[in-house]
Short mmCIF file of C-alpha atoms in Angstrom, two decimals:
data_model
loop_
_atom_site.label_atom_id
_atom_site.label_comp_id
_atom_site.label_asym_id
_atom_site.label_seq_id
_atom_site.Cartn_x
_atom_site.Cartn_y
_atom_site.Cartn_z
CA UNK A 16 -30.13 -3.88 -3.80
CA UNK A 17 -30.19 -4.34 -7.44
CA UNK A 18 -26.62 -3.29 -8.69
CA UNK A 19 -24.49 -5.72 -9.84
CA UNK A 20 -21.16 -6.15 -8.91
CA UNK A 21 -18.59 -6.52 -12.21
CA UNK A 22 -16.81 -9.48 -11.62
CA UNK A 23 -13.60 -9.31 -13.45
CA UNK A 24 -12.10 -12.19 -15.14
CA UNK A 25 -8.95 -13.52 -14.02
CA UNK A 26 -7.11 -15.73 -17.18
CA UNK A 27 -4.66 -18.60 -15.98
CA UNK A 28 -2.12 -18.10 -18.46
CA UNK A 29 0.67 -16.24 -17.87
CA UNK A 30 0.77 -13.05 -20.53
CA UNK A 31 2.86 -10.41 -18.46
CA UNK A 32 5.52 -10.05 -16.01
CA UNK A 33 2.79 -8.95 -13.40
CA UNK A 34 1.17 -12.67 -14.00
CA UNK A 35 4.48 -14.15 -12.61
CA UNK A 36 3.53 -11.99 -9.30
CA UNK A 37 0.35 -13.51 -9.54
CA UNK A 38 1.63 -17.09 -9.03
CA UNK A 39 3.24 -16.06 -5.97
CA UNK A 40 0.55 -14.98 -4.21
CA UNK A 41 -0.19 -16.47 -0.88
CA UNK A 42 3.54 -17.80 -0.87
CA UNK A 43 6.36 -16.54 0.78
CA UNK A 44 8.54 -14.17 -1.37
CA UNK A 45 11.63 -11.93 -1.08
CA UNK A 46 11.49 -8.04 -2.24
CA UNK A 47 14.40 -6.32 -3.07
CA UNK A 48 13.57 -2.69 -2.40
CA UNK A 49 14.92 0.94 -2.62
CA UNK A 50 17.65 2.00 -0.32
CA UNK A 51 19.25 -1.05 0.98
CA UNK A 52 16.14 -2.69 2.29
CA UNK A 53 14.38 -6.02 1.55
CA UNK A 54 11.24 -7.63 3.08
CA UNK A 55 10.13 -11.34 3.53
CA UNK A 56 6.98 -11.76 4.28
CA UNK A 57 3.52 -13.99 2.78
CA UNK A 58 1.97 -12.14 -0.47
CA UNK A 59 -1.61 -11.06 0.38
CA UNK A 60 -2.61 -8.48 -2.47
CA UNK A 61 -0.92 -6.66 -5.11
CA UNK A 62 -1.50 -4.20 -8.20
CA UNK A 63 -0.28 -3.25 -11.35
CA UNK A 64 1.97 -0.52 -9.17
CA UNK A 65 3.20 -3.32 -7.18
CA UNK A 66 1.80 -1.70 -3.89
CA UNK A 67 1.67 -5.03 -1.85
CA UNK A 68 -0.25 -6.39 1.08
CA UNK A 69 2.56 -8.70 3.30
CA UNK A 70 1.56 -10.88 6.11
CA UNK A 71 4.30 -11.73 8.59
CA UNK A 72 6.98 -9.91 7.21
CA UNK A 73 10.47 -9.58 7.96
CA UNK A 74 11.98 -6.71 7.06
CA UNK A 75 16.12 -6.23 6.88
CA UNK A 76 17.66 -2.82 6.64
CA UNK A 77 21.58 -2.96 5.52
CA UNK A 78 24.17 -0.47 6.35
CA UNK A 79 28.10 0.10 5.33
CA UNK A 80 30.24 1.75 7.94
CA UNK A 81 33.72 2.58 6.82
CA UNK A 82 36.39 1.88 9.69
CA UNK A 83 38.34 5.05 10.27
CA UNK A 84 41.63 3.62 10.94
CA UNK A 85 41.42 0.69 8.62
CA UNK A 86 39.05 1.64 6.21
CA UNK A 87 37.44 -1.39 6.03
CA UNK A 88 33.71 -1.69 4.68
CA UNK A 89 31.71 -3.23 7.71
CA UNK A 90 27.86 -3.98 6.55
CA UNK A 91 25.49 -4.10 9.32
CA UNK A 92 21.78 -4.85 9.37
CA UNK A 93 19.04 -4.47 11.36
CA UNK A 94 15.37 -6.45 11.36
CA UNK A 95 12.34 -5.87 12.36
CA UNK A 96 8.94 -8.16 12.18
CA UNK A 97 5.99 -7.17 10.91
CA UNK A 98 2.04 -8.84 11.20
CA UNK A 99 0.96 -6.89 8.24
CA UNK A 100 2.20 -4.45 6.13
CA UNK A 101 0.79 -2.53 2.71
CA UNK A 102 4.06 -1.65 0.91
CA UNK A 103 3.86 1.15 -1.36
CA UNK A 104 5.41 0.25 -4.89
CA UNK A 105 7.43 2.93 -6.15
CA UNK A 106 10.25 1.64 -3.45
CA UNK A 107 9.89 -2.12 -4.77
CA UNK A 108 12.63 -3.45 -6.93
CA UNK A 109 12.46 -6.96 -7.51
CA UNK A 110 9.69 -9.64 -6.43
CA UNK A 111 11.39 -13.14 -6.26
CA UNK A 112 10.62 -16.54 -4.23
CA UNK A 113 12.57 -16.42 -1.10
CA UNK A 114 16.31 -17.00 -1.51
CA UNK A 115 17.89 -20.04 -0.33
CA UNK A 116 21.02 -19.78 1.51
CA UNK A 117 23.35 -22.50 1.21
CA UNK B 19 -15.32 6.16 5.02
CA UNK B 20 -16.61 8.37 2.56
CA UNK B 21 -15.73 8.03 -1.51
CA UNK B 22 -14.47 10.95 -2.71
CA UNK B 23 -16.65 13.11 -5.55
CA UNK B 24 -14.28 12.86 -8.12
CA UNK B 25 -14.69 10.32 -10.55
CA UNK B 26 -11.15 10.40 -11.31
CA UNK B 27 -10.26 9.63 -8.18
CA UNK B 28 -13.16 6.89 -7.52
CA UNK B 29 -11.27 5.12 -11.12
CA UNK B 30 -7.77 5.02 -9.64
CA UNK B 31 -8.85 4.22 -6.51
CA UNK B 32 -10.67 0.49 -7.53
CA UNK B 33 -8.44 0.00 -9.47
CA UNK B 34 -5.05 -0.48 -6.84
CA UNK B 35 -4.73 -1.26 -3.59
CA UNK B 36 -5.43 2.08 -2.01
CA UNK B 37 -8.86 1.10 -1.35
CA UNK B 38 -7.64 -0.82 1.29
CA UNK B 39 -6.07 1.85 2.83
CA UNK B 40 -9.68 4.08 2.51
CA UNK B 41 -11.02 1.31 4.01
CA UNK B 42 -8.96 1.59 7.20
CA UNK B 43 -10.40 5.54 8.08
CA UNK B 44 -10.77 5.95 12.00
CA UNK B 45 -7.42 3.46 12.70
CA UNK B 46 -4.51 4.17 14.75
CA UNK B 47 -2.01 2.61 11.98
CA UNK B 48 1.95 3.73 12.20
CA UNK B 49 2.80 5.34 8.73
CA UNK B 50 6.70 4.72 7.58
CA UNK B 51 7.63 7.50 5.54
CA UNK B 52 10.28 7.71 2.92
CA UNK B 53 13.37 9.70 4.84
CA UNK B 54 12.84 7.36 7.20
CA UNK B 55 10.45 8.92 9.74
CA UNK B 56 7.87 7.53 11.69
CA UNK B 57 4.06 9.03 12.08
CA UNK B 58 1.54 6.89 14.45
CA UNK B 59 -1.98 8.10 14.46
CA UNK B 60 -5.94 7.57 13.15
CA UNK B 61 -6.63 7.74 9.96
CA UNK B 62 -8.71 10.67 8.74
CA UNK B 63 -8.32 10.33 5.09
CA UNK B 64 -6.40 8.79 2.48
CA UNK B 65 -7.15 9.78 -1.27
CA UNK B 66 -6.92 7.65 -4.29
CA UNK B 67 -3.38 9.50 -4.80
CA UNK B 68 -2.01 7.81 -1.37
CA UNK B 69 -1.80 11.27 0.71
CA UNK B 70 -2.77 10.22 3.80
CA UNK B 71 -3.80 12.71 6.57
CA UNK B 72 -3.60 11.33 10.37
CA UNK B 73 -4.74 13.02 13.45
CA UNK B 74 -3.45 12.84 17.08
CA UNK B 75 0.16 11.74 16.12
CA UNK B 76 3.25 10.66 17.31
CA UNK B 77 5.89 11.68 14.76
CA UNK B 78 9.26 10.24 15.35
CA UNK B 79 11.74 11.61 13.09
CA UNK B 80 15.03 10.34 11.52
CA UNK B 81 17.03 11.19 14.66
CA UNK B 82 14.26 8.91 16.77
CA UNK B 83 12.82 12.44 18.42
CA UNK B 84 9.19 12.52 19.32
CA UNK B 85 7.12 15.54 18.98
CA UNK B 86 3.16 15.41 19.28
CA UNK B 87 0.88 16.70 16.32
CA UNK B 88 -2.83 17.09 16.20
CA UNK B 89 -2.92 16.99 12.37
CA UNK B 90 -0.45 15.22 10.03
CA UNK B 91 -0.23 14.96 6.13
CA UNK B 92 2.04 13.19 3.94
CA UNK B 93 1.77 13.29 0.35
CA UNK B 94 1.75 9.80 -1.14
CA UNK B 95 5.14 9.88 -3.01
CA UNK B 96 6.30 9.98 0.24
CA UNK B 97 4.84 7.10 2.20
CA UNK B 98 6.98 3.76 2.20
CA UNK B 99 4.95 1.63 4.22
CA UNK B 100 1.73 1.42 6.33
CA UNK B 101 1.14 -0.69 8.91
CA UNK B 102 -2.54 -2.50 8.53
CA UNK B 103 -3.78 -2.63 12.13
CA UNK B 104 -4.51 -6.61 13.48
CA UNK B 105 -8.15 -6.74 13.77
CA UNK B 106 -8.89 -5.61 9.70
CA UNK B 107 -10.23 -8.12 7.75
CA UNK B 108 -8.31 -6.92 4.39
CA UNK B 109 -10.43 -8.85 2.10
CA UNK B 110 -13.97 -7.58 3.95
CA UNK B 111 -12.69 -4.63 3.92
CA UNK B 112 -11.54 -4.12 0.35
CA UNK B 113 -15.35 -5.59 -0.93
CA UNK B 114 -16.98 -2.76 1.44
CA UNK B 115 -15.05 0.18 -0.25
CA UNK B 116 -15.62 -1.33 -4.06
CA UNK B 117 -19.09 -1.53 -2.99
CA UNK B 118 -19.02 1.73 -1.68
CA UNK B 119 -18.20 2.93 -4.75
CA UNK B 120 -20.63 1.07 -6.90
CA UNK B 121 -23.06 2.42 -5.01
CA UNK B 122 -22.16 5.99 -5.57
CA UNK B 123 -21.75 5.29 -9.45
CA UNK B 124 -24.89 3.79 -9.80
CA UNK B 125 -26.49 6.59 -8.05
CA UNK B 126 -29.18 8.15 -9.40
CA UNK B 127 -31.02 5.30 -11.14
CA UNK B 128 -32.08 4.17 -14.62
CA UNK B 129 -32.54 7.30 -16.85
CA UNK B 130 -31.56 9.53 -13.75
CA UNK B 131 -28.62 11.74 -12.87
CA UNK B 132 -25.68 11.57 -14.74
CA UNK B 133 -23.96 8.48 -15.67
CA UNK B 134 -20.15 7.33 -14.97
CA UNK B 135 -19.87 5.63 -17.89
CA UNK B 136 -22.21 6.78 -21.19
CA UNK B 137 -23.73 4.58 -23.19
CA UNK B 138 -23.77 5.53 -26.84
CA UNK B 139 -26.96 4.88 -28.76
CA UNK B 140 -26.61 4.53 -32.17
#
């Protein structure tokens, strides 16, 4: 077959916010996303929509109950695992390297 | 497997991730929708919009009940994830579909059918 494939050029400066993704990738990261909900999981792929390819990813799913008789705010939240997952990228919010807890 | 005729759609499509997922036509992948709902079945399409349509599914809705549907489709605004089935090779996969594509554009050969992208003579 004749027809050439375009390769595309990939600079190694960073120019836009989207570059900053691009460091991360093949690292572990923590998303923030839409309704209470945050994954951490290995950066495979992403685009300019943020749609992302995760490998081993943990996702965490918070809740607030409000106690009846007290009316106490108890959060609650739930995991699940994850071998791969494509993440669509209107529900992402923020893209960070995993947070380190104490 | 097959690239859609619009050229519209063939632009968006290399250009994000959603080749991947019309790479993946014929899988049983588990969609996670938006409200929160749950639809496991093959892939029969998914176009460069993300509206995916699956066939022999398990829907499990918000509450967690199960019903059985022979044909599902969810527009793309309302997918949140999809699960990429173990034994893809994402990368393999991805090259296929761009090639795919290239193939299609390129269709026709020098001086032959009509061209994807004109070039101007001046």
């Amino acid at each position: 077959m004749a027809d050439e494939v375009e390769q595309q050029q990939t600079s190694n400066t960073v120019e836009e916010p989207l570059d900053l993704i691009r460091l991360s990738l093949d690292e572990r990261i923590y998303v923030k996303m839409r309704n209470d909900r945050e994954l951490r999981g290995r950066l495979h792929a992403y685009d300019q929509h943020l749609n992302m390819i995760l490998g081993d990813v943990e996702e965490t799913v918070t809740t607030v109950e409000i106690d009846e008789e007290t009316y106490e705010e108890i959060y609650k939240s739930t995991k699940r695992n994850i071998p791969m997952l494509f993440v669509r990228g209107d529900g992402v919010v923020l893209v960070a390297p995993p947070l380190r807890v104490g | 497997m097959e690239v859609t005729h619009s050229i519209r759609e063939r632009t968006i499509t290399e250009n994000s991730l959603v080749v991947l997922l019309q790479g993946i036509h014929g899988h049983v992948t588990t969609v996670d929708l938006r409200d929160e709902s749950v639809a496991k079945g093959r892939i029969v399409n998914v176009d460069a919009f993300m509206n995916i349509r699956l066939a022999e599914v398990l829907y499990t809705d918000r509450q967690g009940r199960a019903t059985h549907l022979a044909d599902f489709f969810v527009t793309g605004r309302n997918v949140r994830y999809v699960h990429i089935p173990d034994e893809v090779n994402i990368i393999k996969t991805i090259e296929s579909q761009l090639q795919k594509i290239h193939r299609v554009r390129n269709f026709g050969g020098e001086g032959q059918g009509r061209k994807e992208f004109l070039k101007y003579k001046k």
